Coordinates of C-alpha atoms in Angstrom, one line a residue:
M1 CA -48.9 24.4 -47.9
E2 CA -46.7 25.6 -50.9
L3 CA -46.3 22.0 -51.9
V4 CA -50.0 21.2 -51.3
A5 CA -51.0 24.1 -53.6
Q6 CA -48.7 23.0 -56.3
L7 CA -49.6 19.3 -56.3
E8 CA -53.3 19.5 -55.4
P9 CA -54.5 19.5 -59.2
E10 CA -52.7 16.2 -59.6
L11 CA -53.6 14.5 -56.4
L12 CA -57.3 15.2 -56.3
P13 CA -58.3 12.7 -59.1
A14 CA -56.0 9.9 -57.7
T15 CA -57.4 9.4 -54.1
S16 CA -60.1 11.8 -53.8
A17 CA -61.1 10.4 -50.4
I18 CA -58.2 11.8 -48.9
P19 CA -57.5 15.5 -48.9
P20 CA -54.2 16.5 -50.8
A21 CA -52.9 18.2 -47.6
V22 CA -53.1 14.8 -45.8
Q23 CA -51.4 13.1 -48.6
V24 CA -48.5 15.4 -48.9
L25 CA -48.1 15.8 -45.0
S26 CA -48.2 12.0 -44.6
V27 CA -45.5 11.5 -47.3
L28 CA -43.3 14.3 -45.7
H29 CA -43.6 12.6 -42.3
Y30 CA -42.6 9.3 -43.8
L31 CA -39.5 10.7 -45.8
A32 CA -38.3 12.6 -42.8
S33 CA -38.8 10.1 -40.1
G34 CA -37.5 7.0 -42.1
S35 CA -40.1 4.9 -40.1
F36 CA -42.1 1.9 -41.5
Q37 CA -45.3 2.7 -43.4
V38 CA -47.4 1.5 -40.6
T39 CA -46.2 4.3 -38.4
V40 CA -47.4 6.7 -41.0
D41 CA -50.6 4.9 -41.3
L42 CA -51.4 5.3 -37.7
T43 CA -50.5 9.1 -37.7
A44 CA -52.3 9.9 -40.9
G45 CA -55.3 7.5 -40.1
M46 CA -55.1 5.3 -43.3
S47 CA -54.4 1.9 -44.1
Q48 CA -51.0 0.6 -45.2
P49 CA -52.3 -0.1 -48.8
M50 CA -53.8 3.2 -49.0
F51 CA -50.7 5.0 -47.8
S52 CA -48.7 3.0 -50.4
N53 CA -50.9 4.4 -53.2
V54 CA -50.6 7.9 -51.7
L55 CA -46.8 7.7 -51.6
R56 CA -46.8 6.6 -55.3
D57 CA -49.0 9.4 -56.2
V58 CA -47.3 12.1 -54.3
L59 CA -43.9 11.0 -55.7
C60 CA -45.2 11.1 -59.3
A61 CA -46.8 14.3 -58.8
L62 CA -43.6 15.9 -57.1
I63 CA -41.1 14.6 -59.7
K64 CA -43.1 16.2 -62.5
H65 CA -41.8 19.4 -61.2
M66 CA -38.2 18.4 -60.8
S67 CA -36.9 21.0 -63.1
S68 CA -38.4 23.9 -60.8
Y69 CA -36.5 22.5 -57.9
I70 CA -33.2 21.1 -59.2
Q71 CA -31.5 23.3 -61.6
F72 CA -27.9 23.5 -62.9
P73 CA -26.4 27.1 -62.7
R74 CA -27.5 29.2 -65.7
R75 CA -24.8 31.6 -67.4
A76 CA -26.2 34.7 -65.7
E77 CA -25.7 33.1 -62.3
L78 CA -22.1 31.9 -62.9
P79 CA -20.3 35.0 -61.3
T80 CA -22.4 34.5 -58.1
V81 CA -21.8 30.8 -57.9
K82 CA -18.0 31.2 -58.6
A83 CA -17.8 33.8 -55.9
A84 CA -19.4 31.7 -53.3
F85 CA -17.0 28.8 -54.1
Y86 CA -14.0 31.1 -54.3
H87 CA -14.8 32.3 -50.7
V88 CA -14.4 28.7 -49.4
E89 CA -10.7 28.2 -50.4
H90 CA -9.9 30.8 -53.2
I91 CA -10.2 28.2 -56.0
P92 CA -11.2 30.2 -59.0
H93 CA -14.0 29.3 -61.5
V94 CA -15.6 26.5 -59.5
I95 CA -19.4 26.1 -60.1
G96 CA -20.0 22.7 -58.4
A97 CA -18.7 19.9 -56.2
I98 CA -19.5 16.3 -57.5
Y99 CA -19.6 13.0 -55.6
G100 CA -21.5 9.8 -55.2
T101 CA -23.4 8.5 -52.2
H102 CA -24.9 5.0 -51.7
I103 CA -28.5 4.6 -50.6
A104 CA -29.1 1.1 -49.1
L105 CA -31.9 -1.2 -50.5
V106 CA -33.2 -4.7 -50.2
P107 CA -32.0 -5.9 -53.7
P108 CA -34.3 -7.6 -56.1
R109 CA -33.9 -11.3 -56.6
R110 CA -33.1 -10.7 -60.3
N111 CA -29.6 -9.3 -60.9
E112 CA -29.0 -9.0 -57.0
Q113 CA -25.3 -9.0 -57.6
V114 CA -25.1 -5.6 -59.5
Y115 CA -26.6 -3.8 -56.5
R116 CA -23.8 -5.2 -54.1
H117 CA -21.4 -2.3 -53.2
R118 CA -17.7 -3.2 -52.6
T119 CA -18.3 -3.0 -48.8
N120 CA -20.7 -5.9 -49.1
F121 CA -24.2 -4.2 -48.8
H122 CA -26.7 -3.5 -51.6
S123 CA -27.3 0.0 -52.7
V124 CA -28.1 2.5 -55.4
N125 CA -25.2 4.8 -56.2
V126 CA -26.5 8.4 -56.5
Q127 CA -24.3 11.1 -58.3
V128 CA -24.9 14.6 -57.0
V129 CA -23.5 18.1 -57.9
C130 CA -23.9 20.8 -55.3
L131 CA -23.3 24.4 -54.9
A132 CA -21.2 26.1 -52.2
N133 CA -24.4 26.5 -50.1
Q134 CA -25.2 22.7 -50.3
Y135 CA -28.0 23.4 -52.9
I136 CA -28.3 20.4 -55.2
S137 CA -27.9 21.5 -58.8
H138 CA -27.9 18.0 -60.5
V139 CA -28.7 14.4 -59.4
T140 CA -28.4 11.1 -61.1
A141 CA -30.2 8.4 -59.4
R142 CA -30.7 5.3 -61.5
Y143 CA -27.4 3.2 -61.2
P144 CA -26.9 0.1 -58.9
G145 CA -24.2 0.2 -56.2
S146 CA -21.5 -1.8 -58.2
V147 CA -21.4 1.0 -60.8
H148 CA -18.4 3.2 -60.3
D149 CA -18.7 7.0 -60.0
S150 CA -16.7 7.8 -63.1
Y151 CA -19.1 5.5 -65.2
I152 CA -22.1 7.4 -63.9
L153 CA -20.5 10.7 -64.7
R154 CA -19.7 9.7 -68.3
N155 CA -23.3 8.4 -68.9
S156 CA -25.0 11.3 -67.1
S157 CA -26.2 14.6 -68.5
V158 CA -23.4 16.6 -66.7
P159 CA -20.9 16.6 -69.6
H160 CA -23.6 17.9 -71.9
M161 CA -24.8 20.6 -69.4
I162 CA -21.4 21.9 -68.8
A163 CA -20.3 21.9 -72.3
P164 CA -22.2 25.2 -73.2
L165 CA -20.6 26.9 -70.3
Q166 CA -17.0 26.0 -71.0
R167 CA -16.3 29.3 -72.8
D168 CA -17.0 31.0 -69.4
R169 CA -14.3 28.8 -68.0
V170 CA -16.0 26.7 -65.4
W171 CA -14.9 23.6 -63.3
L172 CA -16.3 21.1 -61.0
V173 CA -14.2 19.6 -58.2
G174 CA -14.2 15.9 -57.6
D175 CA -12.1 13.3 -55.7
F176 CA -9.8 10.5 -57.1
D177 CA -12.8 8.5 -58.3
Y178 CA -13.0 10.8 -61.3
P179 CA -10.6 11.5 -64.2
N180 CA -8.9 15.0 -64.4
L181 CA -10.7 16.7 -67.3
P182 CA -10.7 20.2 -68.6
W183 CA -13.9 21.1 -66.6
L184 CA -13.4 18.7 -63.7
M185 CA -10.5 19.2 -61.4
T186 CA -9.3 16.5 -59.1
P187 CA -6.4 16.3 -56.5
V188 CA -2.8 15.6 -57.5
R189 CA -2.1 12.1 -56.5
H190 CA 1.5 12.4 -55.7
P191 CA 2.2 16.1 -54.8
T192 CA 5.9 17.1 -55.2
S193 CA 5.8 20.8 -54.3
A194 CA 4.5 23.1 -51.6
A195 CA 2.1 24.5 -54.3
E196 CA 0.6 21.1 -55.1
D197 CA 0.2 20.4 -51.4
H198 CA -1.6 23.7 -50.9
Y199 CA -3.7 23.1 -53.9
N200 CA -4.7 19.6 -52.5
E201 CA -5.6 21.1 -49.2
A202 CA -7.8 23.8 -50.8
H203 CA -9.4 21.3 -53.2
G204 CA -10.2 19.1 -50.2
H205 CA -11.8 22.0 -48.2
T206 CA -13.8 23.0 -51.3
R207 CA -15.0 19.5 -51.9
Q208 CA -16.3 19.2 -48.4
V209 CA -19.4 21.1 -49.3
I210 CA -20.7 18.1 -51.0
Q211 CA -20.0 16.0 -47.9
R212 CA -22.0 18.5 -45.9
C213 CA -24.6 18.4 -48.6
F214 CA -25.0 14.5 -48.1
G215 CA -25.1 14.9 -44.2
L216 CA -27.8 17.5 -44.3
L217 CA -29.9 15.6 -46.9
K218 CA -29.7 12.4 -44.8
A219 CA -30.3 14.1 -41.6
R220 CA -33.4 15.8 -42.8
F221 CA -34.6 12.9 -44.6
C222 CA -33.8 9.8 -42.5
C223 CA -35.4 7.5 -45.0
L224 CA -32.0 7.8 -46.9
H225 CA -29.8 7.2 -44.0
V226 CA -28.4 3.7 -43.2
C227 CA -29.5 4.1 -39.6
G228 CA -33.1 3.6 -40.9
G229 CA -32.2 0.2 -42.5
A230 CA -32.5 -0.6 -46.3
L231 CA -35.7 0.6 -47.8
L232 CA -38.1 -2.0 -48.9
Y233 CA -38.9 -0.7 -52.4
N234 CA -37.8 -1.8 -55.8
P235 CA -34.9 0.3 -57.2
Q236 CA -37.2 2.4 -59.5
K237 CA -39.4 3.4 -56.5
L238 CA -36.2 3.9 -54.5
C239 CA -34.8 6.3 -57.2
Q240 CA -38.0 8.3 -57.1
I241 CA -37.7 8.7 -53.3
I242 CA -34.1 9.9 -53.7
V243 CA -34.9 12.4 -56.3
A244 CA -37.9 13.6 -54.3
C245 CA -35.8 14.1 -51.2
C246 CA -33.2 16.2 -53.2
M247 CA -36.0 18.4 -54.4
L248 CA -37.4 18.9 -50.9
H249 CA -33.7 19.7 -49.7
N250 CA -33.5 22.3 -52.1
L251 CA -37.0 23.7 -51.2
S252 CA -35.9 23.7 -47.5
L253 CA -32.8 25.7 -48.3
R254 CA -34.8 28.2 -50.3
R255 CA -37.4 28.7 -47.5
Y256 CA -34.5 28.7 -44.9
I257 CA -36.1 25.9 -42.9
P258 CA -33.8 24.9 -40.1
L259 CA -32.9 21.4 -39.2
L260 CA -34.4 21.5 -35.8
D261 CA -32.5 18.5 -34.3
A262 CA -29.1 20.2 -35.3
E263 CA -30.2 23.4 -33.7
E264 CA -31.2 21.8 -30.4
G265 CA -27.9 20.0 -30.1
V266 CA -29.3 16.5 -30.7
A267 CA -27.0 14.3 -32.7
V268 CA -28.1 13.8 -36.3
P269 CA -27.0 11.2 -38.8
V270 CA -24.3 12.3 -41.2
A271 CA -23.1 11.0 -44.5
D272 CA -20.4 8.3 -44.0
E273 CA -19.1 8.4 -47.4
G274 CA -15.5 7.6 -48.4
E275 CA -14.8 5.9 -51.6
M276 CA -11.5 4.2 -52.4
G277 CA -10.5 5.7 -55.7
I278 CA -9.4 3.7 -58.7
D279 CA -7.0 5.0 -61.3
E280 CA -8.8 6.8 -64.1
E281 CA -7.2 8.0 -67.2
D282 CA -6.8 11.7 -67.1
D283 CA -7.4 14.0 -70.0
E284 CA -4.2 15.2 -71.4
D285 CA -5.7 18.6 -72.3
A286 CA -6.7 19.0 -68.5
A287 CA -3.2 18.9 -67.3
D288 CA -2.4 22.5 -68.3
S289 CA -5.6 23.6 -66.7
R290 CA -4.8 22.0 -63.3
A291 CA -1.3 23.1 -63.6
E292 CA -2.5 26.7 -63.9
M293 CA -4.8 26.3 -61.0
I294 CA -1.9 24.9 -59.0
G295 CA 0.2 27.9 -60.0
H296 CA -2.5 30.2 -58.3
Y297 CA -0.9 28.7 -55.0
L298 CA 2.7 29.8 -55.7
D299 CA 2.4 33.2 -54.2

């Protein structure tokens, strides 16, 4: 009902024959169930073409409020964010975990090959940054599945958003798909000391928050999980759906809405990530930063 109240002014002129509450609830049902539109049509009592229009209108209305739902940590919030990550495995100054997840789609006939992932399925590669509590602080959903994670990072707004915070000494944690940067710490590829082994272990445990974030996101919104099959939308529409689900994921966390299937012991789909990293050129200035972090584990 909070969503209905927020989106109602924008939904009334679009399809006035259908109450805003029915529009919002039918779209929520579709995103959560991952079923075909015809199932939602039967549940909501509207035709498939009408629901297609409703989905378009609700997504457009919701994404206009994206900045209210997905926010990068502000300077005043940094101590709290850092403390939450430090509590995981005692890595200091971390304000986010970054990773990419692939959402399957039926590719467009034009440029079909650019959506082909290395494991031979078609997808959109979505970059996400999350906090220690799986709250999504940034999402980039516009690149096809063949695009590598490091390229998406370089061309996203993350470097620009984190630059003003650098004087507060902040880091993201990422895997081997990313280069080691002054603000992005990656594992040591070939550890040669106990301290480096300990750092890699702590780094991996800290980075797991993004895996749990993807698992929760795809379990709550089954339309994003491969178990529901590839979504039958053009890439632009699919990216809107992805962003909307990330917004609703954060709203669910804010309002402490439980994932009922998980609570009842029913198996829920989890994210099956696992990219094979490629060699990326590390930033020379970042070597000292990571060495200092590794030194944290010498005691």
